[in-house]
């Protein structure tokens, strides 16, 4: 990619790209034709399983206002109580808080290159897959990685932070 092409990338994607290059990550961000604001949109755009989308969910820790990033599989829901048990009581973060803390808009929050490094937790269910895709700082931007890359790039613990899936009988 030429310097000119790099300049065409949205600012958040440029930050993610630089962070990935600095960490010698082999996969640069790619821009999808359609938006990938939701895990389902990203999975559809990439032609992968919903669980292969490493979605980033931001919470606000109540005691100090710190951003808490939970990266989980797109087919899972974060259990706020499990997160609170690990890092202290958390609550939902609004769009302004997410943008101010991470530098990314909701729908494009990357697990790396945040303006203010968050407290980060990685959901163990991501390890079901050899390859996952994460947001790259923009609703159309994604990058490929393996769960172990996520651990290396974030230095975050791998924990159980999702709701128990109830069995559905047909």
JSON list of C-alpha atoms in Angstrom, two decimals:
[
{"chain": "A", "resi": 1, "resn": "UNK", "atom": "CA", "xyz": [0.00, 0.00, 0.00]},
{"chain": "A", "resi": 2, "resn": "UNK", "atom": "CA", "xyz": [1.42, 3.36, -1.01]},
{"chain": "A", "resi": 3, "resn": "UNK", "atom": "CA", "xyz": [1.55, 6.29, 1.43]},
{"chain": "A", "resi": 4, "resn": "UNK", "atom": "CA", "xyz": [-1.23, 7.86, -0.65]},
{"chain": "A", "resi": 5, "resn": "UNK", "atom": "CA", "xyz": [-3.47, 4.81, -0.13]},
{"chain": "A", "resi": 6, "resn": "UNK", "atom": "CA", "xyz": [-2.69, 4.88, 3.61]},
{"chain": "A", "resi": 7, "resn": "UNK", "atom": "CA", "xyz": [-3.91, 8.51, 3.74]},
{"chain": "A", "resi": 8, "resn": "UNK", "atom": "CA", "xyz": [-7.21, 7.43, 2.19]},
{"chain": "A", "resi": 9, "resn": "UNK", "atom": "CA", "xyz": [-7.89, 5.16, 5.16]},
{"chain": "A", "resi": 10, "resn": "UNK", "atom": "CA", "xyz": [-9.99, 6.68, 7.96]},
{"chain": "A", "resi": 11, "resn": "UNK", "atom": "CA", "xyz": [-7.90, 7.98, 10.87]},
{"chain": "A", "resi": 12, "resn": "UNK", "atom": "CA", "xyz": [-8.92, 5.15, 13.22]},
{"chain": "A", "resi": 13, "resn": "UNK", "atom": "CA", "xyz": [-7.93, 2.53, 10.66]},
{"chain": "A", "resi": 14, "resn": "UNK", "atom": "CA", "xyz": [-4.58, 4.27, 10.17]},
{"chain": "A", "resi": 15, "resn": "UNK", "atom": "CA", "xyz": [-3.97, 4.03, 13.95]},
{"chain": "A", "resi": 16, "resn": "UNK", "atom": "CA", "xyz": [-4.86, 0.33, 13.98]},
{"chain": "A", "resi": 17, "resn": "UNK", "atom": "CA", "xyz": [-2.69, -0.34, 10.92]},
{"chain": "A", "resi": 18, "resn": "UNK", "atom": "CA", "xyz": [0.28, 1.39, 12.57]},
{"chain": "A", "resi": 19, "resn": "UNK", "atom": "CA", "xyz": [-0.21, -0.56, 15.82]},
{"chain": "A", "resi": 20, "resn": "UNK", "atom": "CA", "xyz": [-0.42, -3.87, 13.93]},
{"chain": "A", "resi": 21, "resn": "UNK", "atom": "CA", "xyz": [2.72, -3.04, 11.92]},
{"chain": "A", "resi": 22, "resn": "UNK", "atom": "CA", "xyz": [4.59, -2.07, 15.10]},
{"chain": "A", "resi": 23, "resn": "UNK", "atom": "CA", "xyz": [3.65, -5.46, 16.60]},
{"chain": "A", "resi": 24, "resn": "UNK", "atom": "CA", "xyz": [4.73, -7.28, 13.40]},
{"chain": "A", "resi": 25, "resn": "UNK", "atom": "CA", "xyz": [1.20, -8.57, 12.89]},
{"chain": "A", "resi": 26, "resn": "UNK", "atom": "CA", "xyz": [1.01, -10.23, 9.44]},
{"chain": "A", "resi": 27, "resn": "UNK", "atom": "CA", "xyz": [-2.47, -8.99, 8.47]},
{"chain": "A", "resi": 28, "resn": "UNK", "atom": "CA", "xyz": [-3.24, -5.35, 7.67]},
{"chain": "A", "resi": 29, "resn": "UNK", "atom": "CA", "xyz": [-6.75, -3.92, 8.02]},
{"chain": "A", "resi": 30, "resn": "UNK", "atom": "CA", "xyz": [-9.06, -4.30, 5.05]},
{"chain": "A", "resi": 31, "resn": "UNK", "atom": "CA", "xyz": [-12.06, -2.15, 4.21]},
{"chain": "A", "resi": 32, "resn": "UNK", "atom": "CA", "xyz": [-15.31, -3.96, 3.45]},
{"chain": "A", "resi": 33, "resn": "UNK", "atom": "CA", "xyz": [-17.71, -2.65, 0.82]},
{"chain": "A", "resi": 34, "resn": "UNK", "atom": "CA", "xyz": [-20.58, -2.77, 3.30]},
{"chain": "A", "resi": 35, "resn": "UNK", "atom": "CA", "xyz": [-20.70, -1.67, 6.90]},
{"chain": "A", "resi": 36, "resn": "UNK", "atom": "CA", "xyz": [-19.68, -4.11, 9.62]},
{"chain": "A", "resi": 37, "resn": "UNK", "atom": "CA", "xyz": [-21.23, -2.21, 12.55]},
{"chain": "A", "resi": 38, "resn": "UNK", "atom": "CA", "xyz": [-22.65, -5.43, 13.95]},
{"chain": "A", "resi": 39, "resn": "UNK", "atom": "CA", "xyz": [-21.03, -8.82, 14.25]},
{"chain": "A", "resi": 40, "resn": "UNK", "atom": "CA", "xyz": [-23.66, -10.22, 11.87]},
{"chain": "A", "resi": 41, "resn": "UNK", "atom": "CA", "xyz": [-22.89, -7.59, 9.22]},
{"chain": "A", "resi": 42, "resn": "UNK", "atom": "CA", "xyz": [-19.18, -8.33, 9.53]},
{"chain": "A", "resi": 43, "resn": "UNK", "atom": "CA", "xyz": [-19.70, -12.10, 9.29]},
{"chain": "A", "resi": 44, "resn": "UNK", "atom": "CA", "xyz": [-21.94, -11.67, 6.24]},
{"chain": "A", "resi": 45, "resn": "UNK", "atom": "CA", "xyz": [-19.44, -9.33, 4.57]},
{"chain": "A", "resi": 46, "resn": "UNK", "atom": "CA", "xyz": [-16.53, -11.70, 5.18]},
{"chain": "A", "resi": 47, "resn": "UNK", "atom": "CA", "xyz": [-18.39, -14.95, 4.55]},
{"chain": "A", "resi": 48, "resn": "UNK", "atom": "CA", "xyz": [-17.42, -16.38, 7.95]},
{"chain": "A", "resi": 49, "resn": "UNK", "atom": "CA", "xyz": [-19.30, -17.76, 10.97]},
{"chain": "A", "resi": 50, "resn": "UNK", "atom": "CA", "xyz": [-20.78, -15.22, 13.37]},
{"chain": "A", "resi": 51, "resn": "UNK", "atom": "CA", "xyz": [-18.60, -16.59, 16.19]},
{"chain": "A", "resi": 52, "resn": "UNK", "atom": "CA", "xyz": [-15.46, -15.71, 14.20]},
{"chain": "A", "resi": 53, "resn": "UNK", "atom": "CA", "xyz": [-16.15, -12.01, 14.65]},
{"chain": "A", "resi": 54, "resn": "UNK", "atom": "CA", "xyz": [-14.18, -10.77, 17.65]},
{"chain": "A", "resi": 55, "resn": "UNK", "atom": "CA", "xyz": [-16.55, -8.04, 18.81]},
{"chain": "A", "resi": 56, "resn": "UNK", "atom": "CA", "xyz": [-15.33, -5.32, 21.14]},
{"chain": "A", "resi": 57, "resn": "UNK", "atom": "CA", "xyz": [-17.72, -4.24, 23.88]},
{"chain": "A", "resi": 58, "resn": "UNK", "atom": "CA", "xyz": [-16.85, -1.22, 26.03]},
{"chain": "A", "resi": 59, "resn": "UNK", "atom": "CA", "xyz": [-18.09, -0.81, 29.59]},
{"chain": "A", "resi": 60, "resn": "UNK", "atom": "CA", "xyz": [-17.43, 2.00, 32.08]},
{"chain": "A", "resi": 61, "resn": "UNK", "atom": "CA", "xyz": [-16.03, 0.98, 35.46]},
{"chain": "A", "resi": 62, "resn": "UNK", "atom": "CA", "xyz": [-18.06, 2.77, 38.13]},
{"chain": "A", "resi": 63, "resn": "UNK", "atom": "CA", "xyz": [-15.35, 3.28, 40.75]},
{"chain": "A", "resi": 64, "resn": "UNK", "atom": "CA", "xyz": [-12.93, 5.25, 38.55]},
{"chain": "A", "resi": 65, "resn": "UNK", "atom": "CA", "xyz": [-14.57, 5.78, 35.16]},
{"chain": "A", "resi": 66, "resn": "UNK", "atom": "CA", "xyz": [-12.04, 3.56, 33.39]},
{"chain": "A", "resi": 67, "resn": "UNK", "atom": "CA", "xyz": [-12.95, 1.99, 30.07]},
{"chain": "A", "resi": 68, "resn": "UNK", "atom": "CA", "xyz": [-13.25, -1.79, 30.20]},
{"chain": "A", "resi": 69, "resn": "UNK", "atom": "CA", "xyz": [-12.93, -3.60, 26.87]},
{"chain": "A", "resi": 70, "resn": "UNK", "atom": "CA", "xyz": [-14.35, -7.09, 26.54]},
{"chain": "A", "resi": 71, "resn": "UNK", "atom": "CA", "xyz": [-13.52, -8.92, 23.31]},
{"chain": "A", "resi": 72, "resn": "UNK", "atom": "CA", "xyz": [-15.87, -11.81, 22.68]},
{"chain": "A", "resi": 73, "resn": "UNK", "atom": "CA", "xyz": [-17.19, -13.99, 19.87]},
{"chain": "A", "resi": 74, "resn": "UNK", "atom": "CA", "xyz": [-19.93, -12.44, 17.77]},
{"chain": "A", "resi": 75, "resn": "UNK", "atom": "CA", "xyz": [-22.33, -15.23, 18.68]},
{"chain": "A", "resi": 76, "resn": "UNK", "atom": "CA", "xyz": [-22.00, -14.64, 22.44]},
{"chain": "A", "resi": 77, "resn": "UNK", "atom": "CA", "xyz": [-23.44, -12.07, 24.85]},
{"chain": "A", "resi": 78, "resn": "UNK", "atom": "CA", "xyz": [-21.27, -10.52, 27.54]},
{"chain": "A", "resi": 79, "resn": "UNK", "atom": "CA", "xyz": [-22.36, -11.24, 31.11]},
{"chain": "A", "resi": 80, "resn": "UNK", "atom": "CA", "xyz": [-21.96, -7.90, 32.90]},
{"chain": "A", "resi": 81, "resn": "UNK", "atom": "CA", "xyz": [-21.93, -9.62, 36.31]},
{"chain": "A", "resi": 82, "resn": "UNK", "atom": "CA", "xyz": [-18.97, -11.82, 35.32]},
{"chain": "A", "resi": 83, "resn": "UNK", "atom": "CA", "xyz": [-17.09, -8.76, 34.05]},
{"chain": "A", "resi": 84, "resn": "UNK", "atom": "CA", "xyz": [-17.85, -6.86, 37.29]},
{"chain": "A", "resi": 85, "resn": "UNK", "atom": "CA", "xyz": [-16.60, -9.80, 39.37]},
{"chain": "A", "resi": 86, "resn": "UNK", "atom": "CA", "xyz": [-13.25, -9.59, 37.57]},
{"chain": "A", "resi": 87, "resn": "UNK", "atom": "CA", "xyz": [-12.61, -5.84, 37.31]},
{"chain": "A", "resi": 88, "resn": "UNK", "atom": "CA", "xyz": [-15.04, -4.11, 39.67]},
{"chain": "A", "resi": 89, "resn": "UNK", "atom": "CA", "xyz": [-18.60, -2.91, 39.07]},
{"chain": "A", "resi": 90, "resn": "UNK", "atom": "CA", "xyz": [-19.19, -1.82, 35.48]},
{"chain": "A", "resi": 91, "resn": "UNK", "atom": "CA", "xyz": [-22.04, -0.17, 33.65]},
{"chain": "A", "resi": 92, "resn": "UNK", "atom": "CA", "xyz": [-22.94, 0.51, 30.06]},
{"chain": "A", "resi": 93, "resn": "UNK", "atom": "CA", "xyz": [-20.86, 3.05, 28.18]},
{"chain": "A", "resi": 94, "resn": "UNK", "atom": "CA", "xyz": [-22.55, 5.57, 25.89]},
{"chain": "A", "resi": 95, "resn": "UNK", "atom": "CA", "xyz": [-21.29, 6.52, 22.44]},
{"chain": "A", "resi": 96, "resn": "UNK", "atom": "CA", "xyz": [-19.58, 9.73, 23.64]},
{"chain": "A", "resi": 97, "resn": "UNK", "atom": "CA", "xyz": [-17.66, 7.84, 26.35]},
{"chain": "A", "resi": 98, "resn": "UNK", "atom": "CA", "xyz": [-16.59, 5.13, 23.87]},
{"chain": "A", "resi": 99, "resn": "UNK", "atom": "CA", "xyz": [-15.36, 7.71, 21.34]},
{"chain": "A", "resi": 100, "resn": "UNK", "atom": "CA", "xyz": [-13.54, 9.81, 23.99]},
{"chain": "A", "resi": 101, "resn": "UNK", "atom": "CA", "xyz": [-11.81, 6.81, 25.59]},
{"chain": "A", "resi": 102, "resn": "UNK", "atom": "CA", "xyz": [-10.99, 4.71, 22.55]},
{"chain": "A", "resi": 103, "resn": "UNK", "atom": "CA", "xyz": [-10.91, 7.16, 19.66]},
{"chain": "A", "resi": 104, "resn": "UNK", "atom": "CA", "xyz": [-13.29, 4.84, 17.81]},
{"chain": "A", "resi": 105, "resn": "UNK", "atom": "CA", "xyz": [-17.01, 5.05, 17.14]},
{"chain": "A", "resi": 106, "resn": "UNK", "atom": "CA", "xyz": [-19.29, 2.23, 18.26]},
{"chain": "A", "resi": 107, "resn": "UNK", "atom": "CA", "xyz": [-19.33, -0.33, 15.47]},
{"chain": "A", "resi": 108, "resn": "UNK", "atom": "CA", "xyz": [-15.63, 0.16, 14.74]},
{"chain": "A", "resi": 109, "resn": "UNK", "atom": "CA", "xyz": [-13.95, -0.33, 18.12]},
{"chain": "A", "resi": 110, "resn": "UNK", "atom": "CA", "xyz": [-10.71, -2.21, 17.60]},
{"chain": "A", "resi": 111, "resn": "UNK", "atom": "CA", "xyz": [-9.09, -4.36, 20.28]},
{"chain": "A", "resi": 112, "resn": "UNK", "atom": "CA", "xyz": [-5.85, -2.36, 19.71]},
{"chain": "A", "resi": 113, "resn": "UNK", "atom": "CA", "xyz": [-4.70, 1.26, 19.21]},
{"chain": "A", "resi": 114, "resn": "UNK", "atom": "CA", "xyz": [-7.01, 2.90, 21.77]},
{"chain": "A", "resi": 115, "resn": "UNK", "atom": "CA", "xyz": [-6.38, 6.55, 22.69]},
{"chain": "A", "resi": 116, "resn": "UNK", "atom": "CA", "xyz": [-6.47, 5.54, 26.38]},
{"chain": "A", "resi": 117, "resn": "UNK", "atom": "CA", "xyz": [-5.49, 1.91, 27.06]},
{"chain": "A", "resi": 118, "resn": "UNK", "atom": "CA", "xyz": [-8.54, 0.16, 28.55]},
{"chain": "A", "resi": 119, "resn": "UNK", "atom": "CA", "xyz": [-8.75, -2.63, 31.08]},
{"chain": "A", "resi": 120, "resn": "UNK", "atom": "CA", "xyz": [-9.11, -5.56, 28.67]},
{"chain": "A", "resi": 121, "resn": "UNK", "atom": "CA", "xyz": [-10.60, -9.04, 28.99]},
{"chain": "A", "resi": 122, "resn": "UNK", "atom": "CA", "xyz": [-10.62, -11.70, 26.27]},
{"chain": "A", "resi": 123, "resn": "UNK", "atom": "CA", "xyz": [-13.42, -14.23, 26.18]},
{"chain": "A", "resi": 124, "resn": "UNK", "atom": "CA", "xyz": [-12.23, -17.84, 26.13]},
{"chain": "A", "resi": 125, "resn": "UNK", "atom": "CA", "xyz": [-14.87, -18.78, 23.54]},
{"chain": "A", "resi": 126, "resn": "UNK", "atom": "CA", "xyz": [-12.81, -17.03, 20.82]},
{"chain": "A", "resi": 127, "resn": "UNK", "atom": "CA", "xyz": [-10.40, -19.98, 21.05]},
{"chain": "A", "resi": 128, "resn": "UNK", "atom": "CA", "xyz": [-13.02, -22.19, 19.35]},
{"chain": "A", "resi": 129, "resn": "UNK", "atom": "CA", "xyz": [-11.73, -20.76, 16.07]},
{"chain": "A", "resi": 130, "resn": "UNK", "atom": "CA", "xyz": [-8.39, -20.83, 14.26]},
{"chain": "A", "resi": 131, "resn": "UNK", "atom": "CA", "xyz": [-9.07, -17.46, 12.62]},
{"chain": "A", "resi": 132, "resn": "UNK", "atom": "CA", "xyz": [-11.13, -14.53, 13.89]},
{"chain": "A", "resi": 133, "resn": "UNK", "atom": "CA", "xyz": [-11.78, -11.03, 12.56]},
{"chain": "A", "resi": 134, "resn": "UNK", "atom": "CA", "xyz": [-11.79, -7.84, 14.63]},
{"chain": "A", "resi": 135, "resn": "UNK", "atom": "CA", "xyz": [-12.88, -4.28, 13.92]},
{"chain": "A", "resi": 136, "resn": "UNK", "atom": "CA", "xyz": [-10.09, -2.06, 12.66]},
{"chain": "A", "resi": 137, "resn": "UNK", "atom": "CA", "xyz": [-11.18, 1.36, 13.90]},
{"chain": "A", "resi": 138, "resn": "UNK", "atom": "CA", "xyz": [-14.06, 2.02, 11.49]},
{"chain": "A", "resi": 139, "resn": "UNK", "atom": "CA", "xyz": [-17.46, 0.39, 10.77]},
{"chain": "A", "resi": 140, "resn": "UNK", "atom": "CA", "xyz": [-16.13, -0.83, 7.39]},
{"chain": "A", "resi": 141, "resn": "UNK", "atom": "CA", "xyz": [-12.65, -1.84, 8.64]},
{"chain": "A", "resi": 142, "resn": "UNK", "atom": "CA", "xyz": [-11.61, -5.30, 9.87]},
{"chain": "A", "resi": 143, "resn": "UNK", "atom": "CA", "xyz": [-8.44, -7.30, 10.31]},
{"chain": "A", "resi": 144, "resn": "UNK", "atom": "CA", "xyz": [-7.69, -10.99, 10.52]},
{"chain": "A", "resi": 145, "resn": "UNK", "atom": "CA", "xyz": [-5.94, -12.65, 13.45]},
{"chain": "A", "resi": 146, "resn": "UNK", "atom": "CA", "xyz": [-5.76, -15.79, 15.52]},
{"chain": "A", "resi": 147, "resn": "UNK", "atom": "CA", "xyz": [-6.97, -15.76, 19.12]},
{"chain": "A", "resi": 148, "resn": "UNK", "atom": "CA", "xyz": [-3.37, -16.11, 20.32]},
{"chain": "A", "resi": 149, "resn": "UNK", "atom": "CA", "xyz": [-2.51, -12.96, 18.32]},
{"chain": "A", "resi": 150, "resn": "UNK", "atom": "CA", "xyz": [-5.24, -11.16, 20.25]},
{"chain": "A", "resi": 151, "resn": "UNK", "atom": "CA", "xyz": [-3.66, -12.25, 23.51]},
{"chain": "A", "resi": 152, "resn": "UNK", "atom": "CA", "xyz": [-0.22, -11.11, 22.31]},
{"chain": "A", "resi": 153, "resn": "UNK", "atom": "CA", "xyz": [-1.46, -7.77, 20.98]},
{"chain": "A", "resi": 154, "resn": "UNK", "atom": "CA", "xyz": [-3.49, -6.85, 24.10]},
{"chain": "A", "resi": 155, "resn": "UNK", "atom": "CA", "xyz": [-1.60, -8.66, 26.92]},
{"chain": "A", "resi": 156, "resn": "UNK", "atom": "CA", "xyz": [-5.07, -9.34, 28.32]},
{"chain": "A", "resi": 157, "resn": "UNK", "atom": "CA", "xyz": [-6.22, -12.36, 30.35]},
{"chain": "A", "resi": 158, "resn": "UNK", "atom": "CA", "xyz": [-8.40, -15.03, 28.77]},
{"chain": "A", "resi": 159, "resn": "UNK", "atom": "CA", "xyz": [-11.49, -15.46, 30.93]},
{"chain": "A", "resi": 160, "resn": "UNK", "atom": "CA", "xyz": [-15.12, -16.59, 30.97]},
{"chain": "A", "resi": 161, "resn": "UNK", "atom": "CA", "xyz": [-17.23, -13.45, 30.56]},
{"chain": "A", "resi": 162, "resn": "UNK", "atom": "CA", "xyz": [-20.23, -14.60, 28.53]},
{"chain": "A", "resi": 163, "resn": "UNK", "atom": "CA", "xyz": [-23.75, -15.57, 29.41]},
{"chain": "A", "resi": 164, "resn": "UNK", "atom": "CA", "xyz": [-24.46, -19.29, 29.65]},
{"chain": "A", "resi": 165, "resn": "UNK", "atom": "CA", "xyz": [-26.12, -20.50, 26.49]},
{"chain": "A", "resi": 166, "resn": "UNK", "atom": "CA", "xyz": [-29.42, -22.09, 27.29]},
{"chain": "A", "resi": 167, "resn": "UNK", "atom": "CA", "xyz": [-30.09, -25.25, 25.35]},
{"chain": "A", "resi": 168, "resn": "UNK", "atom": "CA", "xyz": [-32.81, -24.95, 22.78]},
{"chain": "A", "resi": 169, "resn": "UNK", "atom": "CA", "xyz": [-34.72, -28.09, 21.90]},
{"chain": "A", "resi": 170, "resn": "UNK", "atom": "CA", "xyz": [-36.49, -28.27, 18.58]}
]
